[in-house]
Amino acid sequence: MLQTLLVSGYKAHELGIFSDKHEGVYYIKKAIGQKLVSLLDEGLEWVIISGQPGVEMWAAEVVFDLQAEYPDLKLAVLTPFLEQEARWKENVQEKYHEILAGADFVDSVSRKPYESPGQLRVKNQFLVQKSDGVLLLYDEEKDGSPKYYLQAAKQKQEMDNSYEIFYITPYDLDVLVQEEQYNRNE
């Protein structure tokens, strides 16, 4: 049974999104919400993110919205290292701190500020080990940061075939956009 889901995907800039007002954010959040609701009906209790800007922060906002209807759903933010937001823009830092304040559990995998890319590798493996499955917004034809989670998830899946890997693909988002446009025109 899938009780703990790791959610990740591209960072906002990898998607060419530089504002939360971008139309794509609405569709990404809607796709995440649809998947979470289907998993909640099957026993999902926790969503884990590392707090990265982009898909992870949007997923946190979706969790907060869903908590009104699913009060038992919890959010854990497990950062790779202390002060990961130190170099982010001020508005992104503010949003990050709001997410941390609203999360049910917050901790850092490494108890030190950034030292090396090894901390990110350890974070990926740790979060995959702590979850029963992963939901990635990812396109196998478009390289980007989610591939590192995917590698760790596939390794875990080889040892534990109950570990689930879910995707939100560009095709899934296109279908959502088309459905919305069709529904608006009816």
PDB file of C-alpha atoms in Angstrom:
ATOM      1  CA  MET A   1       0.000   0.000   0.000  1.00  0.00           C
ATOM      2  CA  LEU A   2       1.283   3.424  -0.927  1.00  0.00           C
ATOM      3  CA  GLN A   3       1.223   5.644   2.167  1.00  0.00           C
ATOM      4  CA  THR A   4       4.152   7.974   1.448  1.00  0.00           C
ATOM      5  CA  LEU A   5       4.671   9.611  -1.938  1.00  0.00           C
ATOM      6  CA  LEU A   6       7.702  11.598  -3.025  1.00  0.00           C
ATOM      7  CA  VAL A   7       6.722  14.354  -5.472  1.00  0.00           C
ATOM      8  CA  SER A   8       9.195  16.145  -7.693  1.00  0.00           C
ATOM      9  CA  GLY A   9       9.815  17.308 -11.217  1.00  0.00           C
ATOM     10  CA  TYR A  10      11.426  20.133 -13.063  1.00  0.00           C
ATOM     11  CA  LYS A  11      12.469  23.339 -11.396  1.00  0.00           C
ATOM     12  CA  ALA A  12      10.471  26.341 -12.612  1.00  0.00           C
ATOM     13  CA  HIS A  13      13.298  27.715 -14.769  1.00  0.00           C
ATOM     14  CA  GLU A  14      13.739  24.296 -16.453  1.00  0.00           C
ATOM     15  CA  LEU A  15      10.156  24.661 -17.658  1.00  0.00           C
ATOM     16  CA  GLY A  16      10.662  28.263 -18.739  1.00  0.00           C
ATOM     17  CA  ILE A  17       8.294  29.422 -15.998  1.00  0.00           C
ATOM     18  CA  PHE A  18       9.408  32.553 -14.176  1.00  0.00           C
ATOM     19  CA  SER A  19       6.160  33.508 -12.441  1.00  0.00           C
ATOM     20  CA  ASP A  20       3.491  31.603 -10.540  1.00  0.00           C
ATOM     21  CA  LYS A  21       0.991  33.512 -12.676  1.00  0.00           C
ATOM     22  CA  HIS A  22       2.168  31.523 -15.732  1.00  0.00           C
ATOM     23  CA  GLU A  23      -0.730  29.536 -17.222  1.00  0.00           C
ATOM     24  CA  GLY A  24       1.293  26.307 -17.077  1.00  0.00           C
ATOM     25  CA  VAL A  25       1.396  26.400 -13.262  1.00  0.00           C
ATOM     26  CA  TYR A  26      -2.397  26.013 -13.137  1.00  0.00           C
ATOM     27  CA  TYR A  27      -2.270  22.859 -15.287  1.00  0.00           C
ATOM     28  CA  ILE A  28       0.703  21.371 -13.460  1.00  0.00           C
ATOM     29  CA  LYS A  29      -1.032  21.864 -10.109  1.00  0.00           C
ATOM     30  CA  LYS A  30      -4.260  20.415 -11.493  1.00  0.00           C
ATOM     31  CA  ALA A  31      -2.414  17.306 -12.764  1.00  0.00           C
ATOM     32  CA  ILE A  32      -0.670  16.844  -9.400  1.00  0.00           C
ATOM     33  CA  GLY A  33      -3.984  17.282  -7.590  1.00  0.00           C
ATOM     34  CA  GLN A  34      -5.735  14.685  -9.743  1.00  0.00           C
ATOM     35  CA  LYS A  35      -3.007  12.124  -9.077  1.00  0.00           C
ATOM     36  CA  LEU A  36      -2.924  12.836  -5.346  1.00  0.00           C
ATOM     37  CA  VAL A  37      -6.703  12.491  -5.044  1.00  0.00           C
ATOM     38  CA  SER A  38      -6.625   9.103  -6.781  1.00  0.00           C
ATOM     39  CA  LEU A  39      -3.870   7.963  -4.392  1.00  0.00           C
ATOM     40  CA  LEU A  40      -5.652   9.402  -1.332  1.00  0.00           C
ATOM     41  CA  ASP A  41      -8.556   7.097  -2.100  1.00  0.00           C
ATOM     42  CA  GLU A  42      -6.048   4.214  -1.889  1.00  0.00           C
ATOM     43  CA  GLY A  43      -4.504   5.206   1.455  1.00  0.00           C
ATOM     44  CA  LEU A  44      -1.955   7.954   0.748  1.00  0.00           C
ATOM     45  CA  GLU A  45      -1.034   9.746   4.006  1.00  0.00           C
ATOM     46  CA  TRP A  46       2.188  11.696   3.363  1.00  0.00           C
ATOM     47  CA  VAL A  47       3.628  13.737   0.517  1.00  0.00           C
ATOM     48  CA  ILE A  48       7.376  14.354   0.698  1.00  0.00           C
ATOM     49  CA  ILE A  49       9.240  17.118  -1.144  1.00  0.00           C
ATOM     50  CA  SER A  50      12.725  18.595  -0.791  1.00  0.00           C
ATOM     51  CA  GLY A  51      11.390  22.138  -1.181  1.00  0.00           C
ATOM     52  CA  GLN A  52      12.830  23.012  -4.584  1.00  0.00           C
ATOM     53  CA  PRO A  53      11.172  25.860  -6.523  1.00  0.00           C
ATOM     54  CA  GLY A  54       8.927  24.620  -9.314  1.00  0.00           C
ATOM     55  CA  VAL A  55       7.013  21.354  -9.224  1.00  0.00           C
ATOM     56  CA  GLU A  56       7.864  20.653  -5.575  1.00  0.00           C
ATOM     57  CA  MET A  57       6.600  23.999  -4.269  1.00  0.00           C
ATOM     58  CA  TRP A  58       3.502  23.752  -6.457  1.00  0.00           C
ATOM     59  CA  ALA A  59       2.896  20.244  -5.068  1.00  0.00           C
ATOM     60  CA  ALA A  60       3.070  21.673  -1.530  1.00  0.00           C
ATOM     61  CA  GLU A  61       0.405  24.230  -2.434  1.00  0.00           C
ATOM     62  CA  VAL A  62      -1.763  21.430  -3.849  1.00  0.00           C
ATOM     63  CA  VAL A  63      -1.372  19.490  -0.586  1.00  0.00           C
ATOM     64  CA  PHE A  64      -2.407  22.569   1.415  1.00  0.00           C
ATOM     65  CA  ASP A  65      -5.496  22.945  -0.787  1.00  0.00           C
ATOM     66  CA  LEU A  66      -6.372  19.244  -0.478  1.00  0.00           C
ATOM     67  CA  GLN A  67      -6.028  19.301   3.306  1.00  0.00           C
ATOM     68  CA  ALA A  68      -9.376  21.121   3.507  1.00  0.00           C
ATOM     69  CA  GLU A  69     -11.068  18.003   2.137  1.00  0.00           C
ATOM     70  CA  TYR A  70      -8.479  15.442   3.307  1.00  0.00           C
ATOM     71  CA  PRO A  71      -7.341  16.674   6.743  1.00  0.00           C
ATOM     72  CA  ASP A  72      -5.258  13.528   7.353  1.00  0.00           C
ATOM     73  CA  LEU A  73      -2.985  14.280   4.384  1.00  0.00           C
ATOM     74  CA  LYS A  74       0.394  15.499   5.608  1.00  0.00           C
ATOM     75  CA  LEU A  75       3.335  17.289   3.992  1.00  0.00           C
ATOM     76  CA  ALA A  76       6.979  16.603   4.845  1.00  0.00           C
ATOM     77  CA  VAL A  77       9.754  18.879   3.577  1.00  0.00           C
ATOM     78  CA  LEU A  78      13.140  17.156   3.770  1.00  0.00           C
ATOM     79  CA  THR A  79      15.734  19.585   2.458  1.00  0.00           C
ATOM     80  CA  PRO A  80      19.081  18.353   1.135  1.00  0.00           C
ATOM     81  CA  PHE A  81      21.071  20.701   3.396  1.00  0.00           C
ATOM     82  CA  LEU A  82      20.600  23.696   5.677  1.00  0.00           C
ATOM     83  CA  GLU A  83      19.810  27.096   4.140  1.00  0.00           C
ATOM     84  CA  GLN A  84      19.134  25.703   0.655  1.00  0.00           C
ATOM     85  CA  GLU A  85      17.192  28.884  -0.121  1.00  0.00           C
ATOM     86  CA  ALA A  86      20.107  31.238   0.646  1.00  0.00           C
ATOM     87  CA  ARG A  87      20.730  32.175  -3.014  1.00  0.00           C
ATOM     88  CA  TRP A  88      17.143  32.194  -4.221  1.00  0.00           C
ATOM     89  CA  LYS A  89      15.272  35.365  -5.148  1.00  0.00           C
ATOM     90  CA  GLU A  90      13.471  37.035  -2.256  1.00  0.00           C
ATOM     91  CA  ASN A  91       9.957  36.202  -3.507  1.00  0.00           C
ATOM     92  CA  VAL A  92      10.905  32.522  -3.877  1.00  0.00           C
ATOM     93  CA  GLN A  93      12.407  32.527  -0.374  1.00  0.00           C
ATOM     94  CA  GLU A  94       9.158  33.971   1.012  1.00  0.00           C
ATOM     95  CA  LYS A  95       7.090  31.255  -0.648  1.00  0.00           C
ATOM     96  CA  TYR A  96       9.535  28.606   0.591  1.00  0.00           C
ATOM     97  CA  HIS A  97       9.265  29.866   4.187  1.00  0.00           C
ATOM     98  CA  GLU A  98       5.455  29.825   3.930  1.00  0.00           C
ATOM     99  CA  ILE A  99       5.620  26.202   2.801  1.00  0.00           C
ATOM    100  CA  LEU A 100       7.960  25.279   5.655  1.00  0.00           C
ATOM    101  CA  ALA A 101       5.602  27.006   8.113  1.00  0.00           C
ATOM    102  CA  GLY A 102       2.625  25.031   6.792  1.00  0.00           C
ATOM    103  CA  ALA A 103       4.355  21.651   6.561  1.00  0.00           C
ATOM    104  CA  ASP A 104       3.643  18.904   9.085  1.00  0.00           C
ATOM    105  CA  PHE A 105       7.297  17.859   9.248  1.00  0.00           C
ATOM    106  CA  VAL A 106      10.498  19.712   8.273  1.00  0.00           C
ATOM    107  CA  ASP A 107      14.086  18.489   8.500  1.00  0.00           C
ATOM    108  CA  SER A 108      17.342  18.478   6.535  1.00  0.00           C
ATOM    109  CA  VAL A 109      19.084  15.351   5.316  1.00  0.00           C
ATOM    110  CA  SER A 110      22.480  17.006   5.845  1.00  0.00           C
ATOM    111  CA  ARG A 111      22.848  19.140   8.953  1.00  0.00           C
ATOM    112  CA  LYS A 112      25.275  21.475   7.212  1.00  0.00           C
ATOM    113  CA  PRO A 113      24.959  24.190   4.555  1.00  0.00           C
ATOM    114  CA  TYR A 114      25.837  23.262   0.951  1.00  0.00           C
ATOM    115  CA  GLU A 115      29.258  21.667   0.582  1.00  0.00           C
ATOM    116  CA  SER A 116      29.086  19.444  -2.513  1.00  0.00           C
ATOM    117  CA  PRO A 117      26.793  17.815  -5.089  1.00  0.00           C
ATOM    118  CA  GLY A 118      27.133  14.646  -3.001  1.00  0.00           C
ATOM    119  CA  GLN A 119      24.568  16.115  -0.589  1.00  0.00           C
ATOM    120  CA  LEU A 120      22.014  16.189  -3.410  1.00  0.00           C
ATOM    121  CA  ARG A 121      22.745  12.556  -4.316  1.00  0.00           C
ATOM    122  CA  VAL A 122      22.317  11.513  -0.680  1.00  0.00           C
ATOM    123  CA  LYS A 123      19.053  13.487  -0.490  1.00  0.00           C
ATOM    124  CA  ASN A 124      17.683  11.757  -3.610  1.00  0.00           C
ATOM    125  CA  GLN A 125      18.487   8.291  -2.273  1.00  0.00           C
ATOM    126  CA  PHE A 126      17.200   9.111   1.222  1.00  0.00           C
ATOM    127  CA  LEU A 127      13.861  10.498   0.017  1.00  0.00           C
ATOM    128  CA  VAL A 128      13.317   7.548  -2.315  1.00  0.00           C
ATOM    129  CA  GLN A 129      14.092   5.156   0.557  1.00  0.00           C
ATOM    130  CA  LYS A 130      11.596   6.969   2.824  1.00  0.00           C
ATOM    131  CA  SER A 131       8.781   6.760   0.250  1.00  0.00           C
ATOM    132  CA  ASP A 132       6.585   4.018  -1.193  1.00  0.00           C
ATOM    133  CA  GLY A 133       6.493   5.661  -4.599  1.00  0.00           C
ATOM    134  CA  VAL A 134       7.427   8.749  -6.567  1.00  0.00           C
ATOM    135  CA  LEU A 135       5.404  11.112  -8.757  1.00  0.00           C
ATOM    136  CA  LEU A 136       7.578  12.958 -11.255  1.00  0.00           C
ATOM    137  CA  LEU A 137       6.687  15.645 -13.745  1.00  0.00           C
ATOM    138  CA  TYR A 138       9.169  14.426 -16.310  1.00  0.00           C
ATOM    139  CA  ASP A 139       9.747  13.951 -20.011  1.00  0.00           C
ATOM    140  CA  GLU A 140      12.330  11.267 -20.785  1.00  0.00           C
ATOM    141  CA  GLU A 141      13.198  13.223 -23.948  1.00  0.00           C
ATOM    142  CA  LYS A 142      13.954  16.443 -22.035  1.00  0.00           C
ATOM    143  CA  ASP A 143      16.893  16.184 -19.678  1.00  0.00           C
ATOM    144  CA  GLY A 144      16.678  17.872 -16.302  1.00  0.00           C
ATOM    145  CA  SER A 145      16.929  17.530 -12.542  1.00  0.00           C
ATOM    146  CA  PRO A 146      14.125  14.922 -12.128  1.00  0.00           C
ATOM    147  CA  LYS A 147      16.329  12.293 -13.789  1.00  0.00           C
ATOM    148  CA  TYR A 148      18.335  11.927 -10.573  1.00  0.00           C
ATOM    149  CA  TYR A 149      15.249  10.993  -8.563  1.00  0.00           C
ATOM    150  CA  LEU A 150      14.231   8.650 -11.372  1.00  0.00           C
ATOM    151  CA  GLN A 151      17.597   6.869 -11.247  1.00  0.00           C
ATOM    152  CA  ALA A 152      17.306   6.364  -7.481  1.00  0.00           C
ATOM    153  CA  ALA A 153      13.662   5.244  -7.848  1.00  0.00           C
ATOM    154  CA  LYS A 154      14.513   2.691 -10.541  1.00  0.00           C
ATOM    155  CA  GLN A 155      17.303   1.297  -8.342  1.00  0.00           C
ATOM    156  CA  LYS A 156      14.860   0.906  -5.447  1.00  0.00           C
ATOM    157  CA  GLN A 157      12.265  -0.641  -7.747  1.00  0.00           C
ATOM    158  CA  GLU A 158      14.793  -3.281  -8.825  1.00  0.00           C
ATOM    159  CA  MET A 159      15.125  -4.382  -5.181  1.00  0.00           C
ATOM    160  CA  ASP A 160      11.494  -3.780  -4.196  1.00  0.00           C
ATOM    161  CA  ASN A 161       8.989  -4.294  -7.013  1.00  0.00           C
ATOM    162  CA  SER A 162       6.211  -2.763  -4.903  1.00  0.00           C
ATOM    163  CA  TYR A 163       7.892   0.658  -5.257  1.00  0.00           C
ATOM    164  CA  GLU A 164       5.795   2.696  -7.698  1.00  0.00           C
ATOM    165  CA  ILE A 165       6.923   5.304 -10.204  1.00  0.00           C
ATOM    166  CA  PHE A 166       4.223   7.644 -11.542  1.00  0.00           C
ATOM    167  CA  TYR A 167       4.719  10.253 -14.225  1.00  0.00           C
ATOM    168  CA  ILE A 168       3.050  13.436 -15.321  1.00  0.00           C
ATOM    169  CA  THR A 169       4.196  13.849 -18.911  1.00  0.00           C
ATOM    170  CA  PRO A 170       3.880  16.700 -21.411  1.00  0.00           C
ATOM    171  CA  TYR A 171       1.183  14.570 -23.079  1.00  0.00           C
ATOM    172  CA  ASP A 172      -0.796  14.417 -19.801  1.00  0.00           C
ATOM    173  CA  LEU A 173      -0.606  18.205 -19.523  1.00  0.00           C
ATOM    174  CA  ASP A 174      -1.666  18.643 -23.165  1.00  0.00           C
ATOM    175  CA  VAL A 175      -4.725  16.457 -22.523  1.00  0.00           C
ATOM    176  CA  LEU A 176      -5.605  18.550 -19.460  1.00  0.00           C
ATOM    177  CA  VAL A 177      -5.324  21.773 -21.457  1.00  0.00           C
ATOM    178  CA  GLN A 178      -7.507  20.357 -24.244  1.00  0.00           C
ATOM    179  CA  GLU A 179     -10.133  19.120 -21.741  1.00  0.00           C
ATOM    180  CA  GLU A 180     -10.245  22.525 -20.042  1.00  0.00           C
ATOM    181  CA  GLN A 181     -10.575  24.341 -23.360  1.00  0.00           C
ATOM    182  CA  TYR A 182     -13.291  21.946 -24.509  1.00  0.00           C
ATOM    183  CA  ASN A 183     -15.215  22.383 -21.237  1.00  0.00           C
ATOM    184  CA  ARG A 184     -14.954  26.187 -21.476  1.00  0.00           C
ATOM    185  CA  ASN A 185     -16.367  26.154 -25.007  1.00  0.00           C
ATOM    186  CA  GLU A 186     -19.390  24.002 -24.133  1.00  0.00           C
TER     187      GLU A 186
END
